[in-house]
Short mmCIF file of C-alpha atoms and ligand atoms in Angstrom, two decimals:
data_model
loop_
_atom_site.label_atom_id
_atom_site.label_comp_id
_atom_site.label_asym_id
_atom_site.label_seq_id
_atom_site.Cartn_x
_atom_site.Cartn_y
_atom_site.Cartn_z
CA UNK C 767 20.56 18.08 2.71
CA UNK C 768 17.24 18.70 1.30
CA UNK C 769 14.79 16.24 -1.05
CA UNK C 770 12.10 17.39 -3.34
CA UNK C 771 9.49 14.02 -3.42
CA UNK C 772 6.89 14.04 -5.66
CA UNK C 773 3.74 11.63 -4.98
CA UNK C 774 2.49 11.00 -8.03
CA UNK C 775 0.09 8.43 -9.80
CA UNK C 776 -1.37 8.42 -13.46
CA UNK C 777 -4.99 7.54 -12.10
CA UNK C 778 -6.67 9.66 -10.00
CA UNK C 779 -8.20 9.49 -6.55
CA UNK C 780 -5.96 7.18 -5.37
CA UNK C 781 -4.81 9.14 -2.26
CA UNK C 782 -1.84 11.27 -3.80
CA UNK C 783 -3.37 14.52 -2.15
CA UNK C 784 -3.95 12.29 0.88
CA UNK C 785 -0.56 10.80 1.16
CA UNK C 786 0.71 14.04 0.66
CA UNK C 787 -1.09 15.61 4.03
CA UNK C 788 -0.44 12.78 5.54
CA UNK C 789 3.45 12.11 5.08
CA UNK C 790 4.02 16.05 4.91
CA UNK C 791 2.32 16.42 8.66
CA UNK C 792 4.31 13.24 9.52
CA UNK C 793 8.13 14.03 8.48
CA UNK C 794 6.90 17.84 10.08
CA UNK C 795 5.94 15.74 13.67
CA UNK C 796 9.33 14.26 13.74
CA UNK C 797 11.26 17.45 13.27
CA UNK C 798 11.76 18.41 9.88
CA UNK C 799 10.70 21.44 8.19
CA UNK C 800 8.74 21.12 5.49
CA UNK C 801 6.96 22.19 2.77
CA UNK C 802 3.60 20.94 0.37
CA UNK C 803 3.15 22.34 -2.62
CA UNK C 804 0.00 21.34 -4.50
CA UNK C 805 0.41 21.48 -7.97
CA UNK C 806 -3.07 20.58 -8.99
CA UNK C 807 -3.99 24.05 -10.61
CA UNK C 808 -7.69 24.32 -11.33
CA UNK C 809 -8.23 21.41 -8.67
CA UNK C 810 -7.17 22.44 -5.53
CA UNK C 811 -7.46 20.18 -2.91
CA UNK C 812 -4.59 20.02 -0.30
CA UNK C 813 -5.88 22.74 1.45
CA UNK C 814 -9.12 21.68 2.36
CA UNK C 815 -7.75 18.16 3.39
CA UNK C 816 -5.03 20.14 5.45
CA UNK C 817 -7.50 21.56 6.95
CA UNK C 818 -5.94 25.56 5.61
CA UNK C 819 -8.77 26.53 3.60
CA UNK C 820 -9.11 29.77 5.30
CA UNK C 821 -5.82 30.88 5.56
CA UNK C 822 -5.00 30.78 1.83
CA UNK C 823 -3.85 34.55 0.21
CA UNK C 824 -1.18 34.06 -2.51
CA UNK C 825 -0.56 30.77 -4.66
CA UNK C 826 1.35 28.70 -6.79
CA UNK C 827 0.90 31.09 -9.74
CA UNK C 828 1.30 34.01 -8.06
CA UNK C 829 4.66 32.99 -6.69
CA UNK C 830 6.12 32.14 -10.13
CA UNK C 831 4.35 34.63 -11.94
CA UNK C 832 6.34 37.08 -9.39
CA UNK C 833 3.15 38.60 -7.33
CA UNK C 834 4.42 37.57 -4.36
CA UNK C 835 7.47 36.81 -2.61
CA UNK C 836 7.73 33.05 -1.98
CA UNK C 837 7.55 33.54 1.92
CA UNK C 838 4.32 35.15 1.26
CA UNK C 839 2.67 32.37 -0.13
CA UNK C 840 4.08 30.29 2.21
CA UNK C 841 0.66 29.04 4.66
CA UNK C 842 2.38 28.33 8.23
CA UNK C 843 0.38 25.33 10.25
CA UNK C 844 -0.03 26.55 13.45
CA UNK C 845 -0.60 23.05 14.82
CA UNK C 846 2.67 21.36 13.41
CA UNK C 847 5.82 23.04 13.73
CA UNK C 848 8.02 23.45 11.00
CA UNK C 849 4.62 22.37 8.66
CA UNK C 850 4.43 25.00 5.90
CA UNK C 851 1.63 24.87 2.86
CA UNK C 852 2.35 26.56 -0.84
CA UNK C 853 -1.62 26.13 -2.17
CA UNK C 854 -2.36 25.69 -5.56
CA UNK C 855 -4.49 28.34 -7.74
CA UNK C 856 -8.16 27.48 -8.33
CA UNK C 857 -9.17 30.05 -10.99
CA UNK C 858 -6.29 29.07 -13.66
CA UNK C 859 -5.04 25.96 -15.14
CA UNK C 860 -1.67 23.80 -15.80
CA UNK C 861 -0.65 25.91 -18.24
CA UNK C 862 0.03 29.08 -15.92
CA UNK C 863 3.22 26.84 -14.44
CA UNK C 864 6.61 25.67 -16.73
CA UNK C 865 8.29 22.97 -15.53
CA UNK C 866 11.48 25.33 -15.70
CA UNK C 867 9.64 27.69 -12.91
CA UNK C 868 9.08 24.56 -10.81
CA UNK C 869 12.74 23.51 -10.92
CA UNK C 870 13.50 27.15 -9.67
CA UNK C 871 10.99 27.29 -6.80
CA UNK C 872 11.93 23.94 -5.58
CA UNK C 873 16.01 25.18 -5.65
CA UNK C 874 14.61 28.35 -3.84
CA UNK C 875 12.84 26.03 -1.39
CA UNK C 876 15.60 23.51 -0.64
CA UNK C 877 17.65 26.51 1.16
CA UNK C 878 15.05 26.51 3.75
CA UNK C 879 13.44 23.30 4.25
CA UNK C 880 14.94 19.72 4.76
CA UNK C 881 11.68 18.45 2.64
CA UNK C 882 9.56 19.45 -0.21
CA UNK C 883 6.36 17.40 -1.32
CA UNK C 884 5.05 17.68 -4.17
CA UNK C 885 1.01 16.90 -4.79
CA UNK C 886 0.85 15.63 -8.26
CA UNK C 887 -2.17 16.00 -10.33
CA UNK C 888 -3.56 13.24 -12.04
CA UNK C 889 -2.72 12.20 -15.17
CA UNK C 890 0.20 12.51 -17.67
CA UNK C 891 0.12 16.26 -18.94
CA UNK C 892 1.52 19.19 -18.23
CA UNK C 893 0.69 19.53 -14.87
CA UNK C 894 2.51 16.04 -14.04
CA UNK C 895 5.13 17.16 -16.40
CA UNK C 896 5.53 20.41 -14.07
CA UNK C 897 5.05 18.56 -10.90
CA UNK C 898 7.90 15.48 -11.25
CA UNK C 899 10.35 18.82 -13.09
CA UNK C 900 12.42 19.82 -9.45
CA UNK C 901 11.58 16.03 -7.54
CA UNK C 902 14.54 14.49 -6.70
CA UNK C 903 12.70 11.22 -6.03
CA UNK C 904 9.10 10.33 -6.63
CA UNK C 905 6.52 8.22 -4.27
CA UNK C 906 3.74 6.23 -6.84
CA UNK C 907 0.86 5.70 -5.53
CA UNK C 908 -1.47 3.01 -6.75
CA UNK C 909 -4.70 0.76 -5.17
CA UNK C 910 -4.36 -2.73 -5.73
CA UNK C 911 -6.55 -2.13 -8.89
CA UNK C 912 -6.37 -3.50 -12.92
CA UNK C 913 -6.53 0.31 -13.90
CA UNK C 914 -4.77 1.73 -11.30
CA UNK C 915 -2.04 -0.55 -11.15
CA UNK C 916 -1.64 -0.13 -15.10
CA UNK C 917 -1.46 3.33 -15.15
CA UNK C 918 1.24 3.32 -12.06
CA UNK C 919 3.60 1.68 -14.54
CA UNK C 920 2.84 4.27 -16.95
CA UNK C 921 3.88 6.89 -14.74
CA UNK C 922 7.12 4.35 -13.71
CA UNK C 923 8.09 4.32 -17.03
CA UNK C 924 7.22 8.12 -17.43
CA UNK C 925 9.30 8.83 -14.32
CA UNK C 926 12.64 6.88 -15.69
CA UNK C 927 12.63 8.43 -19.07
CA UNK C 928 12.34 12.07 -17.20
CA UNK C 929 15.58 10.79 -15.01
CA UNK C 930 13.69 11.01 -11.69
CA UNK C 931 15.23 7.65 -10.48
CA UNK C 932 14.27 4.86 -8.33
CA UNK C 933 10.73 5.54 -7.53
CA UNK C 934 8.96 3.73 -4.91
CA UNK C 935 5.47 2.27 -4.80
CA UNK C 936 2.67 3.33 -2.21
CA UNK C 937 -0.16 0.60 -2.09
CA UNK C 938 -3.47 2.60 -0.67
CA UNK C 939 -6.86 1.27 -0.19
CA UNK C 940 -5.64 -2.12 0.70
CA UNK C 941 -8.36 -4.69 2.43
CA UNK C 942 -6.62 -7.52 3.91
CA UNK C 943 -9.89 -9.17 3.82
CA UNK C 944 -10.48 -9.05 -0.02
CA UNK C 945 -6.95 -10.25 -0.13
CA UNK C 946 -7.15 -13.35 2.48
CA UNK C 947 -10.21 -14.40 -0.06
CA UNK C 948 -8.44 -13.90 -3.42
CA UNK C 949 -10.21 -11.15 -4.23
CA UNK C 950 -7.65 -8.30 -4.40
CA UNK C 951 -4.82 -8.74 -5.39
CA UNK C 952 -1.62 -8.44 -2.84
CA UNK C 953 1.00 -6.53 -2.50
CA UNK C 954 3.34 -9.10 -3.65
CA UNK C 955 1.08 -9.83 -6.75
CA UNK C 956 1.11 -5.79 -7.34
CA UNK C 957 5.25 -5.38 -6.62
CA UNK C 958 5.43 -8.52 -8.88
CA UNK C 959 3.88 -7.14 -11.68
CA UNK C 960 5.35 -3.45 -11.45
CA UNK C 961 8.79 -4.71 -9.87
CA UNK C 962 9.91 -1.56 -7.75
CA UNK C 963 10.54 -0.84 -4.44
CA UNK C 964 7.86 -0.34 -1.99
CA UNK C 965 7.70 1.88 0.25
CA UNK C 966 3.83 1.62 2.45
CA UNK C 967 0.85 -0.24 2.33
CA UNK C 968 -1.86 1.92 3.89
CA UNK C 969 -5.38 -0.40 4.35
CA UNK C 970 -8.79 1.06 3.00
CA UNK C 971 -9.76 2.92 6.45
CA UNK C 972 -12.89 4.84 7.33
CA UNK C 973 -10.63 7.12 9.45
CA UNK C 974 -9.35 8.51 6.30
CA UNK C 975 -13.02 9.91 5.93
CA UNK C 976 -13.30 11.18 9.11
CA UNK C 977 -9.79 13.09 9.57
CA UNK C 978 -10.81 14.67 5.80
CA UNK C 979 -14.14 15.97 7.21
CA UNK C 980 -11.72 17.30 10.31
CA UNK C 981 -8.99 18.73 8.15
CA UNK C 982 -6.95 16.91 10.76
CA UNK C 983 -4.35 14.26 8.67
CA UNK C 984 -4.77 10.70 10.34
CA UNK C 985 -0.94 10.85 10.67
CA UNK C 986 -1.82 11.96 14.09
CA UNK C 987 -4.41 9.59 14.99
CA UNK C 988 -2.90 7.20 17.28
CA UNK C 989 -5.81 4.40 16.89
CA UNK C 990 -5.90 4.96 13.37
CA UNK C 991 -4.10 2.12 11.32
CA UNK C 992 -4.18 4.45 7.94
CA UNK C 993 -2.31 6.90 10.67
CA UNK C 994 0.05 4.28 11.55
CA UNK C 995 1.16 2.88 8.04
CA UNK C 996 1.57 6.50 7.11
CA UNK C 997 3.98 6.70 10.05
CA UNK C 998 5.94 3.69 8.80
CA UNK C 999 6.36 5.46 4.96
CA UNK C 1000 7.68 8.35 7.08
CA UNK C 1001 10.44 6.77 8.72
CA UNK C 1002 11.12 4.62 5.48
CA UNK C 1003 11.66 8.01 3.83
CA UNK C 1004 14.08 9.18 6.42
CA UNK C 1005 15.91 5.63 6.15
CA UNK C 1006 14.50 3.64 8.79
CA UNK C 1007 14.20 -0.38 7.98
CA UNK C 1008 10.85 -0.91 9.05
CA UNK C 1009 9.55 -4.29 7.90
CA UNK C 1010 7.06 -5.64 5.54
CA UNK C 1011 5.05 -8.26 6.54
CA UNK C 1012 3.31 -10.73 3.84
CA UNK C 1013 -0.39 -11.99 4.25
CA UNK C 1014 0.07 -15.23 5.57
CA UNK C 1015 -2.62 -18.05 5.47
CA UNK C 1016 -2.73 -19.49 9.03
CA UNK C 1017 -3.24 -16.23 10.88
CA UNK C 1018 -6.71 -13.97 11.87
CA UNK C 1019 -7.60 -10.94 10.30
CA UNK C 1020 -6.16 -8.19 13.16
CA UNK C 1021 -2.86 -9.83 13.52
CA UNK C 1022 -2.12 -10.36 9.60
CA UNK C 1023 -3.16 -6.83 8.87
CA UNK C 1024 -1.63 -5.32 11.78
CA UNK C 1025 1.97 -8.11 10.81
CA UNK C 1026 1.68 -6.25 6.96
CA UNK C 1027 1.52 -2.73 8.44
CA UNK C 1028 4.66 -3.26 10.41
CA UNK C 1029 2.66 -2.79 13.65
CA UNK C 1030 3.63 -5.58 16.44
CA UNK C 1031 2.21 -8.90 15.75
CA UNK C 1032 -0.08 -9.51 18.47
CA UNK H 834 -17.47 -17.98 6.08
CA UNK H 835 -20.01 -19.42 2.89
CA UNK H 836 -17.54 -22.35 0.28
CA UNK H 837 -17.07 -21.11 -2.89
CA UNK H 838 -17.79 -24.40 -4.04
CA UNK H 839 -16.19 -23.49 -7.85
CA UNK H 840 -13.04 -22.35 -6.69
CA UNK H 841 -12.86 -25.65 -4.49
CA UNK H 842 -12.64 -28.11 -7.02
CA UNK H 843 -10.81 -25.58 -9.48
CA UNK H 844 -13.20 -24.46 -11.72
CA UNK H 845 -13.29 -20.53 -10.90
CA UNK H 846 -10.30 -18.87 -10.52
CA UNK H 847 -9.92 -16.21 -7.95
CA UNK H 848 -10.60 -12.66 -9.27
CA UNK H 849 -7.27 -12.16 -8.13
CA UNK H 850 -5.64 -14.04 -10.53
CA UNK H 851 -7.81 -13.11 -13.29
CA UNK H 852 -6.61 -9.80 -12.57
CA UNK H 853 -2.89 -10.10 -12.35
CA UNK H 854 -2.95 -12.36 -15.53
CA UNK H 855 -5.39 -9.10 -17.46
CA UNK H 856 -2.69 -6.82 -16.38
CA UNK H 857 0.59 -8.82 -17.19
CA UNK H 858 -0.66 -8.79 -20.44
CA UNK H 859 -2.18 -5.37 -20.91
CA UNK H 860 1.70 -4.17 -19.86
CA UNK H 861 3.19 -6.50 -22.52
CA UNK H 862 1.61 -4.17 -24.90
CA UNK H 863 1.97 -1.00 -23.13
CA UNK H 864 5.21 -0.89 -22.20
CA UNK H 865 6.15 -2.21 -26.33
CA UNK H 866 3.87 0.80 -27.18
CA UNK H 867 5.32 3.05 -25.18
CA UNK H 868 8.32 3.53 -27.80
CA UNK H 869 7.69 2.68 -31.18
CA UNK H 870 10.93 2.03 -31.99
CA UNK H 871 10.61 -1.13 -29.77
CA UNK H 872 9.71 -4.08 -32.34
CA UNK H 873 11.61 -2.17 -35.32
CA UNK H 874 14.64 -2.32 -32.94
CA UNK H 875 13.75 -6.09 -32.08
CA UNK H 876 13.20 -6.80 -35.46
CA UNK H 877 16.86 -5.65 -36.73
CA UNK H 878 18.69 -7.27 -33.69
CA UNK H 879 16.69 -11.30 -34.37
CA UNK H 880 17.54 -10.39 -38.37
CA UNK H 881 21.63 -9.52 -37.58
CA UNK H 882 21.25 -12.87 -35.54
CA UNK H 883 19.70 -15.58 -37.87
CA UNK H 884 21.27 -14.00 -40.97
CA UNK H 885 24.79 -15.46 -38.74
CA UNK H 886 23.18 -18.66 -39.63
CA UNK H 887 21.12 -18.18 -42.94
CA UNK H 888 19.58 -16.67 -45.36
CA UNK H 889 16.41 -14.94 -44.52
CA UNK H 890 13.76 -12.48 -46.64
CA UNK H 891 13.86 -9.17 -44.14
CA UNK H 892 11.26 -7.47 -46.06
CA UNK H 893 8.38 -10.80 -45.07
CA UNK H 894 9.57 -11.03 -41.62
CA UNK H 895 6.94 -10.10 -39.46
CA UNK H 896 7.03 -9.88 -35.50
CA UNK H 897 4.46 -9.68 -33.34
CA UNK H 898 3.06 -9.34 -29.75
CA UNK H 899 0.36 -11.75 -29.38
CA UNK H 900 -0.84 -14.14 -26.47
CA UNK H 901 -1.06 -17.68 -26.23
CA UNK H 902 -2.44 -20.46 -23.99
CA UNK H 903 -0.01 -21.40 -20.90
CA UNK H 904 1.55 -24.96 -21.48
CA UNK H 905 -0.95 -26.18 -18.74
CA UNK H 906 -3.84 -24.55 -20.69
CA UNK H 907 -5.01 -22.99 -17.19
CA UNK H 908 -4.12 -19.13 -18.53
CA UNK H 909 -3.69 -17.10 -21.28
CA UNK H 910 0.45 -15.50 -21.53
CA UNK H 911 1.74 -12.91 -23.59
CA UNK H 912 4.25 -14.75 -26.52
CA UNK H 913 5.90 -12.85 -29.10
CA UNK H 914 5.76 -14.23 -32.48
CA UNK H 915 7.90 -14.39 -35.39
CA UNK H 916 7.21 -15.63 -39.27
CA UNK H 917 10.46 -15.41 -40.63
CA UNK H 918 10.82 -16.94 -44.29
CA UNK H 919 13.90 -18.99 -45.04
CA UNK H 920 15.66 -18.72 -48.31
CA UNK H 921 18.65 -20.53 -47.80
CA UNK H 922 20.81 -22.35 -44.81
CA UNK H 923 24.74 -22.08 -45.17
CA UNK H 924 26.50 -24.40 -44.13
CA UNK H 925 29.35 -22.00 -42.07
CA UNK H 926 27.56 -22.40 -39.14
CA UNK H 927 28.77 -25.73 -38.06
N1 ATP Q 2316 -6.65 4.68 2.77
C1 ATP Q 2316 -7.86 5.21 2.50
N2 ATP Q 2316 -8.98 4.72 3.08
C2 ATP Q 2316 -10.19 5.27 2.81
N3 ATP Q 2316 -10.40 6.28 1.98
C3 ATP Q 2316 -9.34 6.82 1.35
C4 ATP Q 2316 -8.01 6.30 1.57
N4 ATP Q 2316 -7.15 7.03 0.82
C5 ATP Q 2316 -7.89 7.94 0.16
N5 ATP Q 2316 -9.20 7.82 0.46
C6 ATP Q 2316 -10.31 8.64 -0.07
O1 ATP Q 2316 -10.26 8.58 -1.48
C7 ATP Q 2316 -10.62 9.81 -2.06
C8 ATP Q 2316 -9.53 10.30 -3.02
O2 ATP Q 2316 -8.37 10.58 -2.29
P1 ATP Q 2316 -7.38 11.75 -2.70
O3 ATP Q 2316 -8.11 13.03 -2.93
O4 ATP Q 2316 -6.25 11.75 -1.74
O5 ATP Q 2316 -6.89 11.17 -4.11
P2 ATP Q 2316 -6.02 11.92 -5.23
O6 ATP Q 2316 -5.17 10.86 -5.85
O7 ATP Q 2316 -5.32 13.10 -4.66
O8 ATP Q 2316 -7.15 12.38 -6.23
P3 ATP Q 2316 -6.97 13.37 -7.51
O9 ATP Q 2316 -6.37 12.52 -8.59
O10 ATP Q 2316 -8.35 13.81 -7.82
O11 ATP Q 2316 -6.06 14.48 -7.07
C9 ATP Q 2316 -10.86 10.77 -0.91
O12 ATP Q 2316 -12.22 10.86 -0.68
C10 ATP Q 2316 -10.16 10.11 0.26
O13 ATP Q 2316 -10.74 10.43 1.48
MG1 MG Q 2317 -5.31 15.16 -5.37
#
């Protein structure tokens, strides 16, 4: 059976496109065929971070404005099997996409791919409104932030009066050293305060940087630790129990971080 | 690693917590905000409750979502305060 995820936020640059590439590439590596749709019309920025920049002919608008055939806007990655790209259009805005044209692509969609991802753009207007339409669950991304974090339960509570249940909280940007020292708050503090599930904690990595300038997702950088909590999310979204670990006082930094990514303790 | 010599003996809190306690209360009043409806529908439920036990003037009750200090006086927390004018106690309530 097939699932439409959204990754979503309120705020923006918190790593929803990122996520997206990331988690897309990663269910794609371990066999299942999917698709990204970036739904940030105007804004477009999957592409570039996907590293499909150049291959880009039809988009979004032209597939629900009936120019194309879906398959032909459908961007094939050559490097990922199964790892398919719908792009979003840069010369129009939200307005050129209903919600009610989403909910059809996304039907269209599920009879060919076990899972569609949805890149959210920030904030609450129509082009979230048409990007959480066809989800049948959503991913919130926040960074352990005041503003961030506030606008995440904005979106929570956005999410739950639009019936897209259950949504689960992606922590990104995390530095376990700003936490050890009380000066970020931690991912208990943040699933405290917005009291839903959680799904990843990716740390604040330079490698993030560096795959972007590649167009290569980290997913598949084995020394990466951005790469490696985004493989944990994956197999949490496939229904793997992969544990969290809490910061714990009496431990160095490598081992605590490495303990809250789920990576082996020492 | 340099002593943060205030947060030793207690005197600066960790930005951490200065944080989480800005936020609890910022979503107090968001998440109210968020429908309208939600003190008017407080409002009605505490009024069919007290008037069980007396006599009240609805149209000088007035509920709000304020902050107070913590008990230990370390923090600020979100309280929600009513005024609620008494005209009369019965006496069925005992
Ligand atoms: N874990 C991380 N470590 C370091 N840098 C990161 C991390 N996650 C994201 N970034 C950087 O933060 C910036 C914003 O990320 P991204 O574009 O994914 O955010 P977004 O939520 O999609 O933004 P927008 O709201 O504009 O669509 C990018 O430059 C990205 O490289
Ligand atoms: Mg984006």
């Amino acid at each position: 059976m097939s699932e439409v995820i959204v990754i979503t936020s309120g705020k923006g640059g918190v790593g929803k496109t990122t996520s997206a590439a990331n988690i897309g590439t990663g269910l794609a590596l371990s066999g299942h065929k999917t698709v990204l749709i970036d739904t940030d019309i105007g804004l477009r920025n999957l592409d570039v971070v996907m590293g499909l920049e150049n291959r880009i002919v039809y988009d979004l608008v032209d597939v629900v404005e009936g120019n194309c055939r879906v398959k032909q806007a459908l961007i094939k990655d050559k490097r990922y099997d199964g790892l398919y790209l719908i792009p979003a259009a840069q010369t129009r805005d939200k307005s050129a996409v209903k919600p009610s044209q989403m909910i059809q692509l996304c039907d269209e969609l599920r009879e060919e791919f076990d899972y569609i991802l949805i890149d959210c753009p920030a904030g609450i207007e129509q082009g979230f409104k048409n990007a959480i339409a066809g989800a049948d669950r959503a991913i919130v991304i926040t960074t352990p932030e005041v503003s961030a974090v506030r606008d995440a339960d904005r979106i929570i509570g956005l999410l739950e009066a639009n019936e897209v249940r259950n949504p689960k909280l992606l922590v990104n940007r995390l530095r376990a050293d700003m936490v050890r020292r009380g000066d970020m708050m931690s991912i208990d503090d943040i699933i405290d305060i917005l009291a839903i599930g959680l799904i990843g904690v990716v740390p604040d990595d330079e490698k993030i940087v560096v795959s972007t300038n590649r167009g290569e997702p980290a997913i598949c950088d084995n020394k990466s630790l951005a790469g490696q909590a985004f493989r944990n999310v994956v197999r949490r979204i496939k229904g793997e129990e992969v544990p969290f670990m809490s910061l714990t006082e009496d431990q160095g930094f490598m081992p605590k971080l490495k303990k809250l990514l789920g990576l082996k303790a020492n | 690693m340099l002593l943060d010599l205030g947060r030793l003996f207690g005197r600066t809190k960790r930005s951490k917590d200065v944080a989480k306690e800005r936020l609890k209360l910022v979503l107090i009043h968001d998440r109210a905000n968020v429908s309208p409806q939600f003190l008017e529908m407080l409002k009605s439920e505490i009024i069919k409750v007290i008037t069980n036990y007396m006599d009240v003037d609805e149209s000088a009750l007035d509920i709000q979502l304020t902050k107070t200090k913590s008990d230990d006086g370390q923090s600020v927390v979100p309280a929600l305060y009513a005024n609620i004018p008494i005209r009369n106690i019965r006496n069925s309530g005992k």
